[in-house]
Amino acid sequence: MIRHVVMFRWKAGVTAADVEAIAAALSGLPGRIAEIRSFEHGPDLHAVDGNADYAVAAVFDSIDDFLTYRNHPAHMAFLTDVLAPRLEQRLAVQFDVG
């Protein structure tokens, strides 16, 4: 199984309503992309200075399933229409969880 973790930093001026829109769009992805096995996301708790603003953690059965998700039209629409206008920085990693 493959875990995909991505962290976002928002552009200056991103509002709570913007973050709610991002969260709602993310919550809709598992229902539209069958390859997702597990999907969690949420804002940083601000327990440590310097953290990212938001994170997503997803699990897929294989690299191929992850790539299907990455290229899926619903995911691509989220990236371009919802995330990109609000995104300052994105970091991601995929690793084998056995």
Tab-separated table of C-alpha atoms in Angstrom, residues 16-91:
chain	number	residue	atom	x	y	z
A	16	ALA	CA	-11.646	30.765	6.692
A	17	ALA	CA	-14.303	30.544	3.964
A	18	ASP	CA	-11.578	29.681	1.438
A	19	VAL	CA	-10.302	26.894	3.686
A	20	GLU	CA	-13.864	25.592	4.126
A	21	ALA	CA	-14.259	25.486	0.332
A	22	ILE	CA	-10.991	23.571	0.005
A	23	ALA	CA	-12.055	21.124	2.739
A	24	ALA	CA	-15.444	20.566	1.100
A	25	ALA	CA	-13.840	19.907	-2.279
A	26	LEU	CA	-11.337	17.491	-0.741
A	27	SER	CA	-14.108	15.649	1.104
A	28	GLY	CA	-15.819	15.002	-2.226
A	29	LEU	CA	-12.829	13.286	-3.847
A	30	PRO	CA	-13.145	9.817	-2.244
A	31	GLY	CA	-16.690	9.470	-3.568
A	32	ARG	CA	-15.499	10.282	-7.089
A	33	ILE	CA	-12.204	8.376	-7.251
A	34	ALA	CA	-12.572	4.657	-6.536
A	35	GLU	CA	-8.831	4.055	-6.137
A	36	ILE	CA	-8.708	5.970	-2.823
A	37	ARG	CA	-8.625	3.481	0.093
A	38	SER	CA	-8.279	6.015	2.915
A	39	PHE	CA	-8.447	9.802	2.868
A	40	GLU	CA	-7.951	12.268	5.705
A	41	HIS	CA	-7.339	16.009	5.654
A	42	GLY	CA	-7.450	19.034	7.898
A	43	PRO	CA	-5.924	22.327	8.975
A	44	ASP	CA	-2.802	22.527	11.094
A	45	LEU	CA	-3.481	22.766	14.849
A	46	HIS	CA	-0.822	25.491	15.295
A	47	ALA	CA	0.922	23.514	18.035
A	48	VAL	CA	4.343	24.221	16.468
A	49	ASP	CA	5.500	27.388	14.728
A	50	GLY	CA	6.505	27.006	11.097
A	51	ASN	CA	4.166	24.147	10.204
A	52	ALA	CA	2.247	24.011	6.951
A	53	ASP	CA	-1.333	25.322	6.990
A	54	TYR	CA	-3.148	22.178	5.840
A	55	ALA	CA	-2.427	18.510	5.162
A	56	VAL	CA	-3.869	15.567	3.258
A	57	ALA	CA	-3.025	11.906	3.894
A	58	ALA	CA	-4.340	9.244	1.538
A	59	VAL	CA	-3.742	5.534	1.051
A	60	PHE	CA	-3.777	3.629	-2.245
A	61	ASP	CA	-3.314	-0.063	-3.016
A	62	SER	CA	-0.516	0.606	-5.518
A	63	ILE	CA	1.527	3.255	-7.296
A	64	ASP	CA	-0.741	2.744	-10.311
A	65	ASP	CA	-3.794	3.552	-8.180
A	66	PHE	CA	-2.043	6.679	-6.858
A	67	LEU	CA	-1.225	7.750	-10.423
A	68	THR	CA	-4.838	7.177	-11.449
A	69	TYR	CA	-5.907	9.460	-8.583
A	70	ARG	CA	-3.271	12.059	-9.440
A	71	ASN	CA	-4.452	12.241	-13.055
A	72	HIS	CA	-8.187	11.812	-12.401
A	73	PRO	CA	-10.333	14.644	-13.810
A	74	ALA	CA	-11.944	15.292	-10.402
A	75	HIS	CA	-8.530	15.685	-8.760
A	76	MET	CA	-7.229	17.845	-11.607
A	77	ALA	CA	-10.290	20.106	-11.349
A	78	PHE	CA	-9.729	20.454	-7.602
A	79	LEU	CA	-6.092	21.424	-8.189
A	80	THR	CA	-6.761	24.019	-10.866
A	81	ASP	CA	-10.117	25.452	-9.801
A	82	VAL	CA	-10.050	25.275	-6.001
A	83	LEU	CA	-6.485	24.914	-4.758
A	84	ALA	CA	-4.226	26.816	-7.177
A	85	PRO	CA	-5.739	30.280	-6.613
A	86	ARG	CA	-5.077	29.966	-2.870
A	87	LEU	CA	-1.816	28.026	-2.840
A	88	GLU	CA	1.567	29.507	-1.928
A	89	GLN	CA	3.511	26.251	-1.508
A	90	ARG	CA	2.909	22.505	-1.825
A	91	LEU	CA	5.084	19.655	-0.585
